[in-house]
Tab-separated table of N, CA and C in Angstrom:
chain	number	residue	atom	x	y	z
A	1	MET	N	6.413	15.908	13.158
A	1	MET	CA	7.101	16.322	11.949
A	1	MET	C	8.018	15.197	11.483
A	2	PRO	N	7.974	14.812	10.236
A	2	PRO	CA	8.835	13.745	9.735
A	2	PRO	C	10.319	14.048	9.929
A	3	VAL	N	11.085	13.017	10.255
A	3	VAL	CA	12.525	13.151	10.446
A	3	VAL	C	13.203	13.028	9.098
A	4	ARG	N	14.078	13.973	8.762
A	4	ARG	CA	14.764	13.940	7.470
A	4	ARG	C	16.176	13.401	7.628
A	5	ASN	N	16.753	12.977	6.509
A	5	ASN	CA	18.146	12.540	6.408
A	5	ASN	C	18.466	11.287	7.205
A	6	GLN	N	17.471	10.532	7.656
A	6	GLN	CA	17.731	9.281	8.351
A	6	GLN	C	17.217	8.086	7.562
A	7	SER	N	16.249	8.292	6.741
A	7	SER	CA	15.649	7.237	5.936
A	7	SER	C	15.125	7.873	4.659
A	8	TYR	N	14.438	7.099	3.863
A	8	TYR	CA	13.872	7.664	2.646
A	8	TYR	C	12.368	7.449	2.620
A	9	ILE	N	11.684	8.322	1.908
A	9	ILE	CA	10.242	8.226	1.771
A	9	ILE	C	9.919	7.066	0.837
A	10	THR	N	9.086	6.148	1.312
A	10	THR	CA	8.698	5.017	0.465
A	10	THR	C	7.372	5.286	-0.229
A	11	ARG	N	6.471	6.026	0.403
A	11	ARG	CA	5.191	6.362	-0.215
A	11	ARG	C	4.651	7.649	0.366
A	12	LEU	N	4.000	8.397	-0.500
A	12	LEU	CA	3.226	9.558	-0.092
A	12	LEU	C	1.892	9.421	-0.797
A	13	LYS	N	0.818	9.261	-0.035
A	13	LYS	CA	-0.497	9.020	-0.610
A	13	LYS	C	-1.501	10.011	-0.048
A	14	PHE	N	-2.549	10.266	-0.825
A	14	PHE	CA	-3.691	11.041	-0.354
A	14	PHE	C	-4.861	10.080	-0.272
A	15	ALA	N	-5.430	9.942	0.914
A	15	ALA	CA	-6.507	8.974	1.113
A	15	ALA	C	-7.536	9.529	2.085
A	16	ASN	N	-8.768	9.626	1.656
A	16	ASN	CA	-9.875	10.057	2.498
A	16	ASN	C	-9.595	11.392	3.199
A	17	GLY	N	-9.047	12.334	2.474
A	17	GLY	CA	-8.815	13.663	3.018
A	17	GLY	C	-7.551	13.828	3.835
A	18	VAL	N	-6.688	12.818	3.841
A	18	VAL	CA	-5.466	12.861	4.633
A	18	VAL	C	-4.271	12.488	3.752
A	19	PHE	N	-3.180	13.236	3.865
A	19	PHE	CA	-1.914	12.838	3.251
A	19	PHE	C	-1.231	11.886	4.220
A	20	LEU	N	-0.792	10.718	3.714
A	20	LEU	CA	-0.096	9.722	4.516
A	20	LEU	C	1.329	9.599	4.002
A	21	LEU	N	2.297	9.611	4.906
A	21	LEU	CA	3.709	9.558	4.531
A	21	LEU	C	4.356	8.352	5.202
A	22	CYS	N	4.900	7.446	4.391
A	22	CYS	CA	5.635	6.286	4.886
A	22	CYS	C	7.117	6.534	4.701
A	23	ILE	N	7.877	6.307	5.757
A	23	ILE	CA	9.329	6.447	5.702
A	23	ILE	C	9.934	5.104	6.066
A	24	ASP	N	10.795	4.566	5.200
A	24	ASP	CA	11.411	3.262	5.423
A	24	ASP	C	12.235	3.291	6.711
A	25	ASN	N	12.312	2.145	7.359
A	25	ASN	CA	13.060	1.974	8.608
A	25	ASN	C	12.561	2.886	9.720
A	26	ASN	N	11.293	3.218	9.682
A	26	ASN	CA	10.720	4.081	10.696
A	26	ASN	C	9.386	3.470	11.114
A	27	SER	N	9.170	3.303	12.407
A	27	SER	CA	7.943	2.671	12.897
A	27	SER	C	6.831	3.692	13.141
A	28	THR	N	6.901	4.825	12.469
A	28	THR	CA	5.899	5.877	12.629
A	28	THR	C	5.233	6.178	11.291
A	29	LEU	N	3.917	6.343	11.324
A	29	LEU	CA	3.167	6.810	10.163
A	29	LEU	C	2.901	8.291	10.373
A	30	TYR	N	3.288	9.125	9.421
A	30	TYR	CA	3.054	10.561	9.491
A	30	TYR	C	1.827	10.905	8.656
A	31	TYR	N	1.037	11.881	9.109
A	31	TYR	CA	-0.161	12.267	8.373
A	31	TYR	C	-0.467	13.742	8.592
A	32	THR	N	-1.121	14.331	7.591
A	32	THR	CA	-1.476	15.736	7.636
A	32	THR	C	-2.719	15.965	6.783
A	33	VAL	N	-3.514	16.949	7.157
A	33	VAL	CA	-4.667	17.297	6.331
A	33	VAL	C	-4.369	18.515	5.463
A	34	ASP	N	-3.317	19.276	5.811
A	34	ASP	CA	-3.012	20.496	5.064
A	34	ASP	C	-1.619	20.532	4.441
A	35	GLY	N	-0.790	19.515	4.684
A	35	GLY	CA	0.554	19.464	4.128
A	35	GLY	C	1.563	20.279	4.912
A	36	ILE	N	1.122	20.982	5.947
A	36	ILE	CA	2.016	21.820	6.753
A	36	ILE	C	2.124	21.296	8.178
A	37	ASN	N	1.005	21.052	8.803
A	37	ASN	CA	0.963	20.600	10.188
A	37	ASN	C	0.877	19.074	10.229
A	38	TRP	N	1.954	18.449	10.656
A	38	TRP	CA	2.063	16.991	10.624
A	38	TRP	C	1.789	16.378	11.982
A	39	ASN	N	1.170	15.209	11.975
A	39	ASN	CA	0.936	14.397	13.159
A	39	ASN	C	1.542	13.036	12.901
A	40	SER	N	1.615	12.222	13.940
A	40	SER	CA	2.167	10.884	13.745
A	40	SER	C	1.507	9.903	14.699
A	41	THR	N	1.573	8.652	14.318
A	41	THR	CA	1.153	7.548	15.180
A	41	THR	C	2.206	6.460	15.057
A	42	ILE	N	2.561	5.876	16.175
A	42	ILE	CA	3.604	4.851	16.199
A	42	ILE	C	2.959	3.480	16.107
A	43	TYR	N	3.533	2.615	15.271
A	43	TYR	CA	3.030	1.258	15.138
A	43	TYR	C	3.218	0.511	16.449
A	44	LYS	N	2.296	-0.393	16.720
A	44	LYS	CA	2.437	-1.254	17.888
A	44	LYS	C	3.607	-2.209	17.700
A	45	ASN	N	4.191	-2.618	18.796
A	45	ASN	CA	5.258	-3.631	18.819
A	45	ASN	C	6.461	-3.259	17.967
A	46	GLY	N	6.676	-1.977	17.710
A	46	GLY	CA	7.849	-1.542	16.972
A	46	GLY	C	7.906	-2.006	15.536
A	47	GLN	N	6.761	-2.294	14.926
A	47	GLN	CA	6.751	-2.715	13.527
A	47	GLN	C	7.422	-1.626	12.689
A	48	SER	N	8.221	-2.046	11.745
A	48	SER	CA	9.037	-1.075	11.025
A	48	SER	C	8.742	-1.034	9.540
A	49	LYS	N	9.412	-0.144	8.888
A	49	LYS	CA	9.421	-0.036	7.432
A	49	LYS	C	8.034	0.147	6.826
A	50	CYS	N	7.442	1.269	7.083
A	50	CYS	CA	6.179	1.591	6.438
A	50	CYS	C	6.399	1.522	4.927
A	51	ARG	N	5.639	0.707	4.231
A	51	ARG	CA	5.837	0.498	2.800
A	51	ARG	C	4.799	1.176	1.923
A	52	ASP	N	3.532	1.141	2.329
A	52	ASP	CA	2.498	1.675	1.456
A	52	ASP	C	1.224	1.889	2.247
A	53	ALA	N	0.279	2.613	1.651
A	53	ALA	CA	-0.977	2.916	2.324
A	53	ALA	C	-2.110	3.041	1.312
A	54	ALA	N	-3.317	2.760	1.762
A	54	ALA	CA	-4.515	2.920	0.936
A	54	ALA	C	-5.698	3.131	1.879
A	55	TYR	N	-6.792	3.624	1.328
A	55	TYR	CA	-8.011	3.798	2.100
A	55	TYR	C	-9.181	3.206	1.332
A	56	GLY	N	-10.030	2.465	2.022
A	56	GLY	CA	-11.226	1.909	1.409
A	56	GLY	C	-12.060	1.174	2.426
A	57	ASN	N	-13.329	1.006	2.141
A	57	ASN	CA	-14.252	0.305	3.037
A	57	ASN	C	-14.201	0.851	4.459
A	58	GLY	N	-13.997	2.179	4.593
A	58	GLY	CA	-14.019	2.811	5.902
A	58	GLY	C	-12.789	2.624	6.747
A	59	LYS	N	-11.677	2.181	6.143
A	59	LYS	CA	-10.459	1.998	6.927
A	59	LYS	C	-9.219	2.332	6.120
A	60	PHE	N	-8.192	2.744	6.847
A	60	PHE	CA	-6.871	2.922	6.267
A	60	PHE	C	-6.141	1.590	6.369
A	61	LEU	N	-5.407	1.240	5.325
A	61	LEU	CA	-4.608	0.023	5.304
A	61	LEU	C	-3.158	0.451	5.160
A	62	ILE	N	-2.312	0.036	6.090
A	62	ILE	CA	-0.903	0.388	6.057
A	62	ILE	C	-0.110	-0.910	5.968
A	63	SER	N	0.758	-1.003	4.974
A	63	SER	CA	1.597	-2.176	4.801
A	63	SER	C	2.980	-1.871	5.354
A	64	THR	N	3.528	-2.806	6.143
A	64	THR	CA	4.853	-2.598	6.717
A	64	THR	C	5.828	-3.640	6.205
A	65	GLY	N	7.101	-3.350	6.329
A	65	GLY	CA	8.154	-4.247	5.861
A	65	GLY	C	8.276	-5.515	6.667
A	66	SER	N	7.672	-5.546	7.840
A	66	SER	CA	7.750	-6.752	8.657
A	66	SER	C	6.698	-7.774	8.254
A	67	GLY	N	5.893	-7.450	7.245
A	67	GLY	CA	4.854	-8.354	6.810
A	67	GLY	C	3.537	-8.133	7.535
A	68	PHE	N	3.487	-7.143	8.397
A	68	PHE	CA	2.250	-6.839	9.097
A	68	PHE	C	1.424	-5.872	8.277
A	69	ARG	N	0.139	-5.996	8.401
A	69	ARG	CA	-0.778	-5.050	7.788
A	69	ARG	C	-1.499	-4.368	8.932
A	70	ILE	N	-1.580	-3.055	8.897
A	70	ILE	CA	-2.182	-2.312	9.985
A	70	ILE	C	-3.345	-1.510	9.445
A	71	ASP	N	-4.502	-1.600	10.082
A	71	ASP	CA	-5.574	-0.732	9.660
A	71	ASP	C	-5.946	0.204	10.791
A	72	THR	N	-6.350	1.391	10.433
A	72	THR	CA	-6.703	2.406	11.410
A	72	THR	C	-8.078	2.937	11.090
A	73	THR	N	-8.666	3.612	12.025
A	73	THR	CA	-9.982	4.174	11.786
A	73	THR	C	-9.860	5.468	10.999
A	74	ILE	N	-10.994	6.043	10.694
A	74	ILE	CA	-11.062	7.175	9.788
A	74	ILE	C	-10.421	8.423	10.374
A	75	HIS	N	-9.826	9.242	9.516
A	75	HIS	CA	-9.112	10.467	9.850
A	75	HIS	C	-10.012	11.469	10.554
A	76	PRO	N	-9.507	12.635	11.025
A	76	PRO	CA	-8.115	13.059	10.948
A	76	PRO	C	-7.268	12.635	12.135
A	77	ASP	N	-7.868	12.182	13.214
A	77	ASP	CA	-7.092	11.810	14.396
A	77	ASP	C	-6.924	10.301	14.439
A	78	LEU	N	-5.895	9.828	13.758
A	78	LEU	CA	-5.668	8.389	13.662
A	78	LEU	C	-5.242	7.833	15.017
A	79	PRO	N	-6.001	6.910	15.598
A	79	PRO	CA	-5.590	6.310	16.864
A	79	PRO	C	-4.532	5.241	16.628
A	80	LEU	N	-4.021	4.684	17.699
A	80	LEU	CA	-3.087	3.576	17.535
A	80	LEU	C	-3.752	2.479	16.730
A	81	PRO	N	-3.045	1.910	15.784
A	81	PRO	CA	-3.646	0.953	14.853
A	81	PRO	C	-3.872	-0.429	15.446
A	82	THR	N	-4.709	-1.177	14.761
A	82	THR	CA	-4.906	-2.591	15.036
A	82	THR	C	-4.029	-3.356	14.058
A	83	SER	N	-3.336	-4.378	14.524
A	83	SER	CA	-2.384	-5.095	13.673
A	83	SER	C	-2.895	-6.479	13.291
A	84	TYR	N	-2.557	-6.886	12.089
A	84	TYR	CA	-2.856	-8.221	11.601
A	84	TYR	C	-1.621	-8.766	10.916
A	85	ILE	N	-1.317	-10.019	11.153
A	85	ILE	CA	-0.207	-10.671	10.452
A	85	ILE	C	-0.781	-11.315	9.200
A	86	ILE	N	-0.283	-10.921	8.035
A	86	ILE	CA	-0.766	-11.550	6.805
A	86	ILE	C	0.314	-12.358	6.110
A	87	GLY	N	1.572	-12.206	6.534
A	87	GLY	CA	2.644	-12.997	5.962
A	87	GLY	C	3.180	-12.477	4.646
A	88	TYR	N	2.755	-11.290	4.232
A	88	TYR	CA	3.234	-10.698	2.991
A	88	TYR	C	3.755	-9.295	3.269
A	89	VAL	N	4.733	-8.872	2.494
A	89	VAL	CA	5.130	-7.465	2.462
A	89	VAL	C	4.502	-6.910	1.200
A	90	VAL	N	3.518	-6.047	1.348
A	90	VAL	CA	2.707	-5.596	0.225
A	90	VAL	C	3.050	-4.157	-0.148
A	91	THR	N	3.309	-3.924	-1.435
A	91	THR	CA	3.479	-2.571	-1.960
A	91	THR	C	2.564	-2.419	-3.171
A	92	GLY	N	2.509	-1.220	-3.719
A	92	GLY	CA	1.588	-0.974	-4.820
A	92	GLY	C	0.147	-1.034	-4.340
A	93	LEU	N	-0.057	-0.770	-3.048
A	93	LEU	CA	-1.363	-0.908	-2.416
A	93	LEU	C	-2.314	0.185	-2.891
A	94	HIS	N	-3.509	-0.232	-3.325
A	94	HIS	CA	-4.541	0.720	-3.717
A	94	HIS	C	-5.919	0.083	-3.554
A	95	PHE	N	-6.964	0.879	-3.731
A	95	PHE	CA	-8.332	0.427	-3.513
A	95	PHE	C	-9.192	0.880	-4.674
A	96	ASP	N	-10.029	-0.023	-5.183
A	96	ASP	CA	-10.906	0.327	-6.294
A	96	ASP	C	-12.098	-0.623	-6.308
A	97	ASN	N	-13.279	-0.084	-6.502
A	97	ASN	CA	-14.504	-0.883	-6.621
A	97	ASN	C	-14.659	-1.922	-5.514
A	98	GLY	N	-14.397	-1.518	-4.265
A	98	GLY	CA	-14.607	-2.397	-3.120
A	98	GLY	C	-13.510	-3.401	-2.853
A	99	VAL	N	-12.368	-3.284	-3.548
A	99	VAL	CA	-11.300	-4.276	-3.403
A	99	VAL	C	-9.952	-3.580	-3.185
A	100	PHE	N	-9.194	-4.051	-2.170
A	100	PHE	CA	-7.805	-3.650	-1.997
A	100	PHE	C	-6.956	-4.503	-2.922
A	101	VAL	N	-5.959	-3.900	-3.567
A	101	VAL	CA	-5.047	-4.614	-4.464
A	101	VAL	C	-3.624	-4.247	-4.081
A	102	GLY	N	-2.720	-5.220	-4.113
A	102	GLY	CA	-1.320	-4.953	-3.818
A	102	GLY	C	-0.440	-6.029	-4.404
A	103	GLY	N	0.859	-5.774	-4.400
A	103	GLY	CA	1.833	-6.733	-4.906
A	103	GLY	C	2.749	-7.206	-3.796
A	104	ASP	N	2.965	-8.497	-3.709
A	104	ASP	CA	3.828	-9.114	-2.711
A	104	ASP	C	5.280	-9.007	-3.162
A	105	LEU	N	6.178	-8.750	-2.217
A	105	LEU	CA	7.595	-8.628	-2.556
A	105	LEU	C	8.328	-9.966	-2.563
A	106	SER	N	7.600	-11.069	-2.660
A	106	SER	CA	8.237	-12.383	-2.740
A	106	SER	C	8.878	-12.571	-4.115
A	107	ASP	N	9.572	-13.677	-4.282
A	107	ASP	CA	10.231	-13.956	-5.562
A	107	ASP	C	9.261	-14.052	-6.727
A	108	SER	N	8.001	-14.419	-6.451
A	108	SER	CA	7.046	-14.566	-7.548
A	108	SER	C	6.286	-13.278	-7.854
A	109	GLY	N	6.418	-12.255	-7.014
A	109	GLY	CA	5.734	-10.991	-7.263
A	109	GLY	C	4.237	-11.158	-7.384
A	110	ARG	N	3.629	-11.824	-6.424
A	110	ARG	CA	2.201	-12.125	-6.474
A	110	ARG	C	1.336	-10.867	-6.440
A	111	ILE	N	0.282	-10.851	-7.230
A	111	ILE	CA	-0.751	-9.833	-7.124
A	111	ILE	C	-1.789	-10.386	-6.156
A	112	LEU	N	-2.092	-9.595	-5.119
A	112	LEU	CA	-3.000	-10.018	-4.064
A	112	LEU	C	-4.207	-9.098	-4.023
A	113	THR	N	-5.383	-9.652	-3.689
A	113	THR	CA	-6.580	-8.830	-3.521
A	113	THR	C	-7.252	-9.189	-2.199
A	114	SER	N	-7.984	-8.209	-1.661
A	114	SER	CA	-8.702	-8.426	-0.413
A	114	SER	C	-9.916	-7.511	-0.352
A	115	ASN	N	-11.035	-8.040	0.094
A	115	ASN	CA	-12.228	-7.219	0.290
A	115	ASN	C	-12.213	-6.519	1.640
A	116	ASP	N	-11.511	-7.106	2.631
A	116	ASP	CA	-11.542	-6.559	3.988
A	116	ASP	C	-10.186	-6.109	4.517
A	117	GLY	N	-9.114	-6.345	3.779
A	117	GLY	CA	-7.779	-5.970	4.236
A	117	GLY	C	-7.153	-6.993	5.169
A	118	ILE	N	-7.863	-8.043	5.495
A	118	ILE	CA	-7.354	-9.077	6.400
A	118	ILE	C	-7.102	-10.375	5.641
A	119	ASN	N	-8.064	-10.787	4.863
A	119	ASN	CA	-7.965	-12.025	4.088
A	119	ASN	C	-7.568	-11.698	2.655
A	120	TRP	N	-6.421	-12.226	2.237
A	120	TRP	CA	-5.858	-11.909	0.919
A	120	TRP	C	-5.862	-13.137	0.024
A	121	VAL	N	-6.088	-12.924	-1.279
A	121	VAL	CA	-6.119	-14.002	-2.265
A	121	VAL	C	-5.064	-13.714	-3.332
A	122	HIS	N	-4.267	-14.736	-3.655
A	122	HIS	CA	-3.263	-14.646	-4.721
A	122	HIS	C	-3.988	-14.756	-6.058
A	123	ARG	N	-3.855	-13.731	-6.917
A	123	ARG	CA	-4.570	-13.711	-8.201
A	123	ARG	C	-3.677	-13.983	-9.404
A	124	ALA	N	-2.430	-13.513	-9.366
A	124	ALA	CA	-1.515	-13.678	-10.507
A	124	ALA	C	-0.094	-13.455	-10.011
A	125	SER	N	0.888	-13.772	-10.848
A	125	SER	CA	2.289	-13.535	-10.512
A	125	SER	C	2.944	-12.727	-11.621
A	126	MET	N	3.688	-11.693	-11.216
A	126	MET	CA	4.389	-10.830	-12.177
A	126	MET	C	5.842	-11.234	-12.351
A	127	GLY	N	6.341	-12.127	-11.508
A	127	GLY	CA	7.754	-12.464	-11.509
A	127	GLY	C	8.482	-11.627	-10.481
A	128	TYR	N	9.768	-11.891	-10.327
A	128	TYR	CA	10.578	-11.218	-9.296
A	128	TYR	C	10.345	-9.708	-9.323
A	129	PRO	N	9.966	-9.095	-8.169
A	129	PRO	CA	9.602	-7.680	-8.164
A	129	PRO	C	10.770	-6.717	-8.294
A	130	ASN	N	12.025	-7.172	-8.085
A	130	ASN	CA	13.204	-6.325	-8.265
A	130	ASN	C	13.055	-4.970	-7.589
A	131	GLY	N	12.851	-4.980	-6.285
A	131	GLY	CA	12.813	-3.739	-5.538
A	131	GLY	C	11.424	-3.253	-5.187
A	132	GLY	N	10.405	-3.817	-5.746
A	132	GLY	CA	9.077	-3.392	-5.346
A	132	GLY	C	8.038	-3.537	-6.433
A	133	THR	N	6.814	-3.311	-6.029
A	133	THR	CA	5.705	-3.326	-6.961
A	133	THR	C	4.984	-1.990	-6.867
A	134	VAL	N	4.371	-1.590	-7.948
A	134	VAL	CA	3.597	-0.354	-7.986
A	134	VAL	C	2.214	-0.692	-8.523
A	135	GLY	N	1.237	0.116	-8.150
A	135	GLY	CA	-0.101	-0.159	-8.635
A	135	GLY	C	-0.990	1.060	-8.558
A	136	ALA	N	-2.012	1.054	-9.377
A	136	ALA	CA	-2.984	2.141	-9.390
A	136	ALA	C	-4.260	1.645	-10.045
A	137	SER	N	-5.364	2.281	-9.680
A	137	SER	CA	-6.653	1.950	-10.286
A	137	SER	C	-7.411	3.230	-10.598
A	138	ARG	N	-8.230	3.147	-11.640
A	138	ARG	CA	-9.110	4.259	-11.988
A	138	ARG	C	-10.290	3.708	-12.760
A	139	LYS	N	-11.469	4.052	-12.301
A	139	LYS	CA	-12.717	3.673	-12.975
A	139	LYS	C	-12.767	2.181	-13.302
A	140	GLY	N	-12.386	1.361	-12.341
A	140	GLY	CA	-12.501	-0.082	-12.506
A	140	GLY	C	-11.335	-0.770	-13.189
A	141	ILE	N	-10.374	-0.023	-13.691
A	141	ILE	CA	-9.199	-0.615	-14.332
A	141	ILE	C	-8.039	-0.554	-13.351
A	142	SER	N	-7.433	-1.703	-13.050
A	142	SER	CA	-6.274	-1.761	-12.158
A	142	SER	C	-5.039	-2.164	-12.946
A	143	LEU	N	-3.936	-1.509	-12.628
A	143	LEU	CA	-2.636	-1.852	-13.199
A	143	LEU	C	-1.676	-2.166	-12.063
A	144	MET	N	-0.865	-3.196	-12.237
A	144	MET	CA	0.204	-3.535	-11.302
A	144	MET	C	1.476	-3.704	-12.108
A	145	GLY	N	2.591	-3.237	-11.554
A	145	GLY	CA	3.868	-3.361	-12.243
A	145	GLY	C	4.974	-3.732	-11.278
A	146	ASN	N	6.086	-4.237	-11.817
A	146	ASN	CA	7.231	-4.550	-10.970
A	146	ASN	C	8.477	-3.835	-11.478
A	147	GLY	N	9.575	-3.970	-10.728
A	147	GLY	CA	10.812	-3.277	-11.050
A	147	GLY	C	11.499	-3.762	-12.317
A	148	LEU	N	11.048	-4.852	-12.893
A	148	LEU	CA	11.633	-5.369	-14.130
A	148	LEU	C	10.864	-4.934	-15.365
A	149	GLY	N	9.809	-4.145	-15.176
A	149	GLY	CA	9.072	-3.612	-16.312
A	149	GLY	C	7.825	-4.376	-16.709
A	150	THR	N	7.439	-5.390	-15.943
A	150	THR	CA	6.204	-6.110	-16.236
A	150	THR	C	5.021	-5.284	-15.753
A	151	ILE	N	4.006	-5.128	-16.596
A	151	ILE	CA	2.763	-4.477	-16.205
A	151	ILE	C	1.622	-5.446	-16.480
A	152	MET	N	0.737	-5.585	-15.486
A	152	MET	CA	-0.435	-6.438	-15.644
A	152	MET	C	-1.683	-5.591	-15.421
A	153	ARG	N	-2.784	-5.976	-16.112
A	153	ARG	CA	-4.020	-5.193	-16.114
A	153	ARG	C	-5.205	-6.091	-15.776
A	154	SER	N	-6.170	-5.506	-15.026
A	154	SER	CA	-7.389	-6.235	-14.694
A	154	SER	C	-8.564	-5.272	-14.635
A	155	THR	N	-9.728	-5.744	-15.053
A	155	THR	CA	-10.948	-4.957	-14.915
A	155	THR	C	-11.875	-5.547	-13.856
A	156	ASP	N	-11.579	-6.772	-13.392
A	156	ASP	CA	-12.417	-7.392	-12.370
A	156	ASP	C	-11.669	-7.713	-11.076
A	157	LYS	N	-10.378	-7.435	-11.018
A	157	LYS	CA	-9.491	-7.694	-9.870
A	157	LYS	C	-9.284	-9.185	-9.612
A	158	ILE	N	-9.752	-10.027	-10.512
A	158	ILE	CA	-9.589	-11.476	-10.386
A	158	ILE	C	-8.686	-12.002	-11.494
A	159	THR	N	-9.008	-11.643	-12.736
A	159	THR	CA	-8.248	-12.080	-13.905
A	159	THR	C	-7.262	-10.977	-14.286
A	160	TRP	N	-5.984	-11.337	-14.416
A	160	TRP	CA	-4.935	-10.370	-14.743
A	160	TRP	C	-4.229	-10.808	-16.016
A	161	GLU	N	-3.956	-9.857	-16.900
A	161	GLU	CA	-3.241	-10.136	-18.148
A	161	GLU	C	-2.036	-9.217	-18.265
A	162	THR	N	-0.956	-9.754	-18.810
A	162	THR	CA	0.240	-8.951	-19.047
A	162	THR	C	-0.033	-7.956	-20.166
A	163	VAL	N	0.391	-6.723	-19.970
A	163	VAL	CA	0.250	-5.698	-21.006
A	163	VAL	C	1.464	-5.823	-21.930
A	164	PRO	N	1.257	-6.262	-23.184
A	164	PRO	CA	2.392	-6.459	-24.093
A	164	PRO	C	2.858	-5.137	-24.708
A	165	ASN	N	4.126	-5.043	-24.968
A	165	ASN	CA	4.725	-3.931	-25.730
A	165	ASN	C	4.290	-2.554	-25.230
A	166	TRP	N	4.189	-2.385	-23.919
A	166	TRP	CA	3.753	-1.082	-23.386
A	166	TRP	C	4.872	-0.043	-23.495
A	167	PHE	N	6.106	-0.497	-23.516
A	167	PHE	CA	7.242	0.426	-23.588
A	167	PHE	C	7.715	0.541	-25.030
A	168	ARG	N	7.666	1.731	-25.557
A	168	ARG	CA	8.056	1.921	-26.967
A	168	ARG	C	9.226	2.856	-27.066
């Protein structure tokens, strides 16, 4: 059961039939299939700050604040994860058309893509993320945004363009 009043929820996602709950400053990933009965798995080596989650290509991808990316096997009984160091803290993590997409929390707010969740490619920069990046995809269209109000759009996950005058 998730611990309340000690940290804040950074992400709540539904992926491959499982609700995934990330709580900042907590080295545990919480998950449930019904929203009532919760289970958890602890990150290896005390990795902390669960930031975001996505599912694609047969694996769960969990981004942590330590810059580690963790993937786990398919639900509902998530085993202890396998860890990879990618050198980025990724948020706005999502999956569409065979590609994972996320935003790096560095000063340049890089948009990153990966086919396997291990090897990441820098595609564009949104500028300083100011607290985080958000992202979503639907039917081949991906959007990434940062805390300063920049939104970028892509239909191929390679070329990204700034969405002008989106806020009216």
